[in-house]
Amino acid sequence: MNEKANYGNWVPEKALYMLFGAAVLLGVHEHLVEHLDWNGEGRLLDIGCGAAALTVRCAKAFPKAQITAMDYWGAEWNYAKEQCERNAQIEGVADRISFQKGDAAKLDFPDETFDAAVSNFVFHEVRTAKDKRDVVREALRVVKKGGVFSFQDMFSQKALYGDMEQFVRELKAEGISEVHYIGNLEKKLDFIPGFVTTPWMISGMGIIYEKK
């Protein structure tokens, strides 16, 4: 019997699996990748890769890309670097992916290292950054000028990110050439059940994307 990849139970992926099923998780990843306007040639960074579910999806969506995936991992999470490497091997994409431990608040890469960057519901979990907007800025720092990005997180929760329209204006003033924001995705994406909009579930979903 063929071995299946194990993508663990990272929250909120755990919640997505438990409440909505794997199809919704795949839809969330697909939505992120669809907003990454990239030809797939060059280097991509997956920030907070968890068990590498999104990493593997990107590897399959961009077969020419070399991908670096990083995560803090740790005992409190039900995944590890070895699990990521095994999943990539099972999925047949291990030769194009490297995994490394790191902190999303202080990425261990020089400025403008990557042609593209993605992150899925990670930034709000970064405990080493009091202001989660700084995590976004750090992610953008390592993207090349003219490179692209697609980040999904709880961007519509003002307690975490404040006024997102104002934040988008700030990013543009800081040199990001194009930034688009779509908020409250749980109310707009057809594959997410309506009851997810309740505050105690996954509310305030948003995406920022485009080109540095």
CSV table of C-alpha atoms in Angstrom, one decimal:
chain,number,residue,atom,x,y,z
A,1,MET,CA,0.0,0.0,0.0
A,2,ASN,CA,1.3,3.4,-0.9
A,3,GLU,CA,2.2,5.6,2.0
A,4,LYS,CA,0.2,8.8,2.5
A,5,ALA,CA,1.5,12.1,3.5
A,6,ASN,CA,0.7,13.2,7.1
A,7,TYR,CA,-0.1,16.9,7.4
A,8,GLY,CA,-0.8,16.8,11.1
A,9,ASN,CA,-3.2,19.1,12.9
A,10,TRP,CA,-1.8,22.7,12.8
A,11,VAL,CA,-4.4,25.1,14.1
A,12,PRO,CA,-6.2,26.6,12.2
A,13,GLU,CA,-5.8,23.7,9.7
A,14,LYS,CA,-6.9,21.4,12.5
A,15,ALA,CA,-10.1,23.4,12.8
A,16,LEU,CA,-10.6,23.4,9.0
A,17,TYR,CA,-10.2,19.6,9.0
A,18,MET,CA,-12.5,19.0,11.9
A,19,LEU,CA,-15.2,21.4,11.0
A,20,PHE,CA,-15.3,21.5,7.3
A,21,GLY,CA,-13.1,18.6,5.9
A,22,ALA,CA,-10.1,18.4,3.7
A,23,ALA,CA,-11.9,19.9,0.7
A,24,VAL,CA,-12.1,23.3,2.5
A,25,LEU,CA,-8.4,23.2,3.4
A,26,LEU,CA,-7.6,22.5,-0.2
A,27,GLY,CA,-9.8,25.4,-1.2
A,28,VAL,CA,-8.1,27.8,1.2
A,29,HIS,CA,-4.7,26.8,-0.2
A,30,GLU,CA,-6.0,27.1,-3.8
A,31,HIS,CA,-7.3,30.6,-3.1
A,32,LEU,CA,-3.9,31.7,-1.9
A,33,VAL,CA,-2.0,30.2,-4.8
A,34,GLU,CA,-4.5,31.7,-7.3
A,35,HIS,CA,-3.6,35.1,-6.0
A,36,LEU,CA,0.1,34.5,-6.5
A,37,ASP,CA,0.7,36.0,-10.0
A,38,TRP,CA,4.0,34.2,-10.7
A,39,ASN,CA,5.5,32.3,-13.6
A,40,GLY,CA,7.1,29.8,-11.2
A,41,GLU,CA,10.6,30.4,-12.3
A,42,GLY,CA,13.0,31.1,-9.4
A,43,ARG,CA,12.8,30.8,-5.6
A,44,LEU,CA,9.7,30.7,-3.4
A,45,LEU,CA,9.6,31.0,0.4
A,46,ASP,CA,6.8,29.4,2.4
A,47,ILE,CA,6.7,31.1,5.8
A,48,GLY,CA,5.4,29.0,8.6
A,49,CYS,CA,5.1,25.8,6.6
A,50,GLY,CA,3.7,23.6,9.4
A,51,ALA,CA,3.6,20.1,8.0
A,52,ALA,CA,4.3,21.3,4.4
A,53,ALA,CA,0.8,21.0,3.0
A,54,LEU,CA,1.0,24.4,1.3
A,55,THR,CA,4.6,23.9,0.4
A,56,VAL,CA,3.8,20.7,-1.5
A,57,ARG,CA,0.9,22.4,-3.2
A,58,CYS,CA,3.2,25.2,-4.4
A,59,ALA,CA,5.7,22.7,-5.6
A,60,LYS,CA,3.1,21.0,-7.7
A,61,ALA,CA,1.6,24.3,-9.0
A,62,PHE,CA,5.1,25.6,-9.9
A,63,PRO,CA,7.1,22.7,-11.2
A,64,LYS,CA,10.2,24.8,-12.1
A,65,ALA,CA,10.4,26.5,-8.7
A,66,GLN,CA,13.0,25.9,-6.0
A,67,ILE,CA,11.2,26.2,-2.7
A,68,THR,CA,12.4,27.1,0.8
A,69,ALA,CA,10.0,26.3,3.6
A,70,MET,CA,10.6,27.5,7.2
A,71,ASP,CA,8.8,27.0,10.5
A,72,TYR,CA,9.4,27.5,14.2
A,73,TRP,CA,8.0,23.9,14.8
A,74,GLY,CA,8.4,23.0,18.5
A,75,ALA,CA,6.9,20.6,21.0
A,76,GLU,CA,3.6,22.4,21.3
A,77,TRP,CA,2.8,21.7,17.6
A,78,ASN,CA,2.0,18.3,16.1
A,79,TYR,CA,4.5,18.5,13.3
A,80,ALA,CA,8.3,18.6,12.7
A,81,LYS,CA,10.9,19.2,10.1
A,82,GLU,CA,11.3,15.4,9.5
A,83,GLN,CA,7.6,15.1,8.9
A,84,CYS,CA,7.8,17.9,6.3
A,85,GLU,CA,10.7,16.1,4.5
A,86,ARG,CA,8.9,12.8,4.6
A,87,ASN,CA,5.7,14.4,3.1
A,88,ALA,CA,7.7,16.1,0.4
A,89,GLN,CA,9.3,12.7,-0.5
A,90,ILE,CA,6.0,10.9,-0.6
A,91,GLU,CA,4.5,13.6,-2.8
A,92,GLY,CA,7.5,13.4,-5.2
A,93,VAL,CA,8.7,16.9,-4.8
A,94,ALA,CA,11.5,16.6,-2.2
A,95,ASP,CA,14.3,17.4,-4.8
A,96,ARG,CA,13.0,21.0,-5.1
A,97,ILE,CA,12.2,21.8,-1.5
A,98,SER,CA,14.5,22.6,1.5
A,99,PHE,CA,13.2,22.9,5.0
A,100,GLN,CA,14.7,25.0,7.9
A,101,LYS,CA,13.8,26.1,11.4
A,102,GLY,CA,13.3,29.8,11.9
A,103,ASP,CA,11.4,32.7,13.3
A,104,ALA,CA,8.9,34.5,11.0
A,105,ALA,CA,9.5,37.7,13.0
A,106,LYS,CA,13.2,37.6,12.0
A,107,LEU,CA,13.8,35.6,8.9
A,108,ASP,CA,17.3,34.3,8.4
A,109,PHE,CA,17.6,35.5,4.8
A,110,PRO,CA,19.1,38.6,3.2
A,111,ASP,CA,17.0,41.3,1.7
A,112,GLU,CA,15.4,40.5,-1.6
A,113,THR,CA,16.3,36.8,-1.6
A,114,PHE,CA,13.1,35.3,-3.1
A,115,ASP,CA,11.1,35.8,-6.2
A,116,ALA,CA,7.9,34.9,-4.4
A,117,ALA,CA,6.6,34.3,-0.9
A,118,VAL,CA,3.5,32.7,0.6
A,119,SER,CA,2.1,32.3,4.1
A,120,ASN,CA,-1.2,30.8,5.2
A,121,PHE,CA,-2.6,31.7,8.6
A,122,VAL,CA,0.7,32.0,10.4
A,123,PHE,CA,1.5,35.7,11.1
A,124,HIS,CA,-1.0,36.0,14.0
A,125,GLU,CA,0.6,33.0,15.7
A,126,VAL,CA,4.1,34.6,15.8
A,127,ARG,CA,4.7,35.1,19.5
A,128,THR,CA,8.0,36.9,19.1
A,129,ALA,CA,6.3,39.9,17.4
A,130,LYS,CA,3.9,42.1,19.4
A,131,ASP,CA,2.8,44.0,16.3
A,132,LYS,CA,1.7,41.4,13.7
A,133,ARG,CA,2.1,44.0,11.0
A,134,ASP,CA,5.9,43.8,11.6
A,135,VAL,CA,5.7,40.1,10.6
A,136,VAL,CA,4.2,41.1,7.3
A,137,ARG,CA,6.9,43.7,6.7
A,138,GLU,CA,9.6,41.1,7.5
A,139,ALA,CA,8.1,38.7,5.0
A,140,LEU,CA,8.1,41.4,2.3
A,141,ARG,CA,11.7,42.3,3.2
A,142,VAL,CA,13.0,39.1,1.7
A,143,VAL,CA,11.0,39.3,-1.5
A,144,LYS,CA,12.9,40.8,-4.5
A,145,LYS,CA,11.8,44.1,-6.0
A,146,GLY,CA,9.3,43.1,-8.6
A,147,GLY,CA,8.7,39.7,-6.9
A,148,VAL,CA,5.2,38.6,-5.8
A,149,PHE,CA,3.5,37.5,-2.6
A,150,SER,CA,0.3,36.1,-1.3
A,151,PHE,CA,-0.4,36.0,2.4
A,152,GLN,CA,-3.6,34.8,4.2
A,153,ASP,CA,-4.2,35.5,7.8
A,154,MET,CA,-6.7,37.0,10.2
A,155,PHE,CA,-6.2,40.4,8.6
A,156,SER,CA,-9.8,41.5,9.2
A,157,GLN,CA,-9.4,41.3,13.0
A,158,LYS,CA,-8.7,44.8,14.0
A,159,ALA,CA,-7.2,43.7,17.4
A,160,LEU,CA,-4.4,42.1,15.4
A,161,TYR,CA,-3.9,44.4,12.4
A,162,GLY,CA,-5.8,47.6,13.0
A,163,ASP,CA,-7.1,49.4,10.0
A,164,MET,CA,-6.0,47.3,7.0
A,165,GLU,CA,-6.8,49.9,4.4
A,166,GLN,CA,-4.4,52.2,6.3
A,167,PHE,CA,-1.9,49.5,6.5
A,168,VAL,CA,-2.0,48.9,2.8
A,169,ARG,CA,-1.4,52.6,2.3
A,170,GLU,CA,1.6,52.5,4.6
A,171,LEU,CA,3.1,49.5,2.7
A,172,LYS,CA,2.7,51.4,-0.6
A,173,ALA,CA,4.4,54.4,0.9
A,174,GLU,CA,7.2,52.2,2.1
A,175,GLY,CA,7.9,51.0,-1.5
A,176,ILE,CA,5.6,48.0,-2.1
A,177,SER,CA,4.5,48.8,-5.7
A,178,GLU,CA,1.2,46.9,-5.6
A,179,VAL,CA,-0.8,45.6,-2.7
A,180,HIS,CA,-4.4,44.4,-2.7
A,181,TYR,CA,-6.4,43.4,0.3
A,182,ILE,CA,-9.6,41.3,0.5
A,183,GLY,CA,-11.1,41.0,3.9
A,184,ASN,CA,-13.7,38.8,5.6
A,185,LEU,CA,-13.1,35.9,3.2
A,186,GLU,CA,-15.2,33.6,5.3
A,187,LYS,CA,-18.2,35.5,4.1
A,188,LYS,CA,-17.1,35.6,0.4
A,189,LEU,CA,-15.7,32.1,-0.4
A,190,ASP,CA,-18.4,29.7,-1.5
A,191,PHE,CA,-16.6,26.6,-0.2
A,192,ILE,CA,-16.6,27.9,3.5
A,193,PRO,CA,-19.8,27.1,5.4
A,194,GLY,CA,-21.7,30.0,6.7
A,195,PHE,CA,-21.5,29.1,10.4
A,196,VAL,CA,-17.7,29.7,10.3
A,197,THR,CA,-18.5,33.5,10.4
A,198,THR,CA,-19.3,33.2,14.1
A,199,PRO,CA,-16.7,35.1,16.2
A,200,TRP,CA,-15.6,31.9,18.2
A,201,MET,CA,-14.6,30.1,15.0
A,202,ILE,CA,-12.5,31.3,12.1
A,203,SER,CA,-13.5,34.9,11.6
A,204,GLY,CA,-11.7,37.8,10.1
A,205,MET,CA,-10.0,35.9,7.3
A,206,GLY,CA,-8.2,38.1,4.8
A,207,ILE,CA,-5.6,38.1,2.1
A,208,ILE,CA,-3.0,40.6,0.9
A,209,TYR,CA,-1.2,39.9,-2.4
A,210,GLU,CA,0.4,41.3,-5.5
A,211,LYS,CA,3.9,42.6,-6.3
A,212,LYS,CA,6.7,44.3,-4.4
